[in-house]
Amino acid sequence: MDQIIRSKIEQEFAPQELILLNESQMHSGPATNSHFNLTLVSTSFEGKRAVARHQMVYKALAEELAGEVHAIALHLFTLEEWEKAGNASKASPNCHGGE
């Protein structure tokens, strides 16, 4: 699943930075490809608000989100925003039902 997500994101957004973490182990249940954390830096986000950026990613990953992927944390930046943020991705907290 990691490679599918990565491939679709690369094709759709031509990212300057792409960090994809599989965080399924942080959540309860047996699924190994259910929870992801995506940090994405792309010129595609120029002039777009956060909601529009999220919608763009949801559209690109619609098939995965309708199936095996239960949740994906999105951290979406323009190159300028990414540089101002210190080039740092954000970790997700543990799930209340996780280990």
CSV table of C-alpha atoms in Angstrom, one decimal:
chain,number,residue,atom,x,y,z
A,1,MET,CA,0.0,0.0,0.0
A,2,ASP,CA,2.9,2.4,0.8
A,3,GLN,CA,4.2,2.1,-2.8
A,4,ILE,CA,0.7,2.6,-4.3
A,5,ILE,CA,0.1,5.8,-2.3
A,6,ARG,CA,3.6,7.1,-3.0
A,7,SER,CA,3.2,6.4,-6.7
A,8,LYS,CA,-0.2,8.2,-7.0
A,9,ILE,CA,1.0,11.2,-5.0
A,10,GLU,CA,4.2,11.5,-7.1
A,11,GLN,CA,2.2,11.3,-10.3
A,12,GLU,CA,-0.4,13.8,-9.3
A,13,PHE,CA,1.6,16.4,-7.4
A,14,ALA,CA,5.3,16.1,-8.6
A,15,PRO,CA,6.4,16.8,-5.0
A,16,GLN,CA,9.5,18.6,-3.9
A,17,GLU,CA,9.3,16.6,-0.7
A,18,LEU,CA,7.2,13.5,0.1
A,19,ILE,CA,7.4,11.7,3.5
A,20,LEU,CA,5.0,8.8,3.9
A,21,LEU,CA,4.9,6.9,7.2
A,22,ASN,CA,2.8,3.8,7.8
A,23,GLU,CA,1.5,4.3,11.4
A,24,SER,CA,-0.8,1.3,11.4
A,25,GLN,CA,1.2,-0.2,14.3
A,26,MET,CA,0.1,2.7,16.5
A,27,HIS,CA,-3.5,1.7,16.3
A,28,SER,CA,-5.6,-1.3,17.5
A,29,GLY,CA,-6.6,-4.0,15.2
A,30,PRO,CA,-4.8,-6.4,12.8
A,31,ALA,CA,-4.7,-4.1,9.8
A,32,THR,CA,-1.1,-3.4,8.6
A,33,ASN,CA,-2.0,-0.8,6.0
A,34,SER,CA,-4.7,1.2,7.6
A,35,HIS,CA,-3.2,4.4,9.0
A,36,PHE,CA,-0.7,6.7,7.3
A,37,ASN,CA,0.9,10.1,7.9
A,38,LEU,CA,1.7,12.1,4.7
A,39,THR,CA,3.9,15.2,4.6
A,40,LEU,CA,3.8,16.6,1.1
A,41,VAL,CA,5.4,19.7,-0.4
A,42,SER,CA,4.2,20.7,-3.8
A,43,THR,CA,3.8,23.8,-6.1
A,44,SER,CA,0.3,22.3,-6.7
A,45,PHE,CA,-0.7,23.9,-3.4
A,46,GLU,CA,0.2,27.4,-4.3
A,47,GLY,CA,-2.8,29.7,-3.7
A,48,LYS,CA,-4.9,26.9,-2.2
A,49,ARG,CA,-6.3,26.9,1.3
A,50,ALA,CA,-6.0,23.9,3.6
A,51,VAL,CA,-9.4,22.4,2.8
A,52,ALA,CA,-8.8,22.6,-1.0
A,53,ARG,CA,-5.4,20.9,-0.6
A,54,HIS,CA,-6.9,18.1,1.5
A,55,GLN,CA,-9.6,17.6,-1.2
A,56,MET,CA,-6.9,17.3,-3.8
A,57,VAL,CA,-5.2,14.5,-2.0
A,58,TYR,CA,-8.4,12.8,-1.1
A,59,LYS,CA,-9.3,12.8,-4.8
A,60,ALA,CA,-6.0,11.3,-5.8
A,61,LEU,CA,-6.3,8.6,-3.2
A,62,ALA,CA,-10.0,8.0,-3.4
A,63,GLU,CA,-9.7,4.3,-4.2
A,64,GLU,CA,-7.4,3.6,-1.3
A,65,LEU,CA,-9.5,5.6,1.1
A,66,ALA,CA,-12.6,3.7,0.1
A,67,GLY,CA,-10.8,0.4,0.8
A,68,GLU,CA,-7.9,-0.6,3.0
A,69,VAL,CA,-6.8,2.8,4.2
A,70,HIS,CA,-8.8,3.9,7.3
A,71,ALA,CA,-7.0,7.2,8.0
A,72,ILE,CA,-4.4,9.5,6.6
A,73,ALA,CA,-2.9,12.4,8.5
A,74,LEU,CA,-2.1,15.2,5.9
A,75,HIS,CA,0.6,17.9,6.3
A,76,LEU,CA,0.5,19.8,3.1
A,77,PHE,CA,2.9,22.7,2.3
A,78,THR,CA,4.0,24.9,-0.5
A,79,LEU,CA,7.8,25.1,-0.8
A,80,GLU,CA,7.8,28.5,0.9
A,81,GLU,CA,5.7,27.2,3.8
A,82,TRP,CA,7.9,24.1,4.2
A,83,GLU,CA,11.0,26.2,4.4
A,84,LYS,CA,9.3,28.5,7.0
A,85,ALA,CA,8.3,25.4,9.0
A,86,GLY,CA,11.9,24.3,9.2
A,87,ASN,CA,11.5,21.3,6.9
A,88,ALA,CA,10.0,19.3,9.7
A,89,SER,CA,7.2,16.7,9.3
A,90,LYS,CA,4.8,16.2,12.1
A,91,ALA,CA,4.3,12.9,14.0
A,92,SER,CA,0.9,11.6,14.9
A,93,PRO,CA,-0.1,10.8,18.5
A,94,ASN,CA,-0.9,7.3,19.5
A,95,CYS,CA,-4.5,6.1,19.1
A,96,HIS,CA,-6.5,5.7,22.2
A,97,GLY,CA,-7.0,2.1,21.3
A,98,GLY,CA,-3.4,1.6,20.2
A,99,GLU,CA,-0.5,0.0,21.9
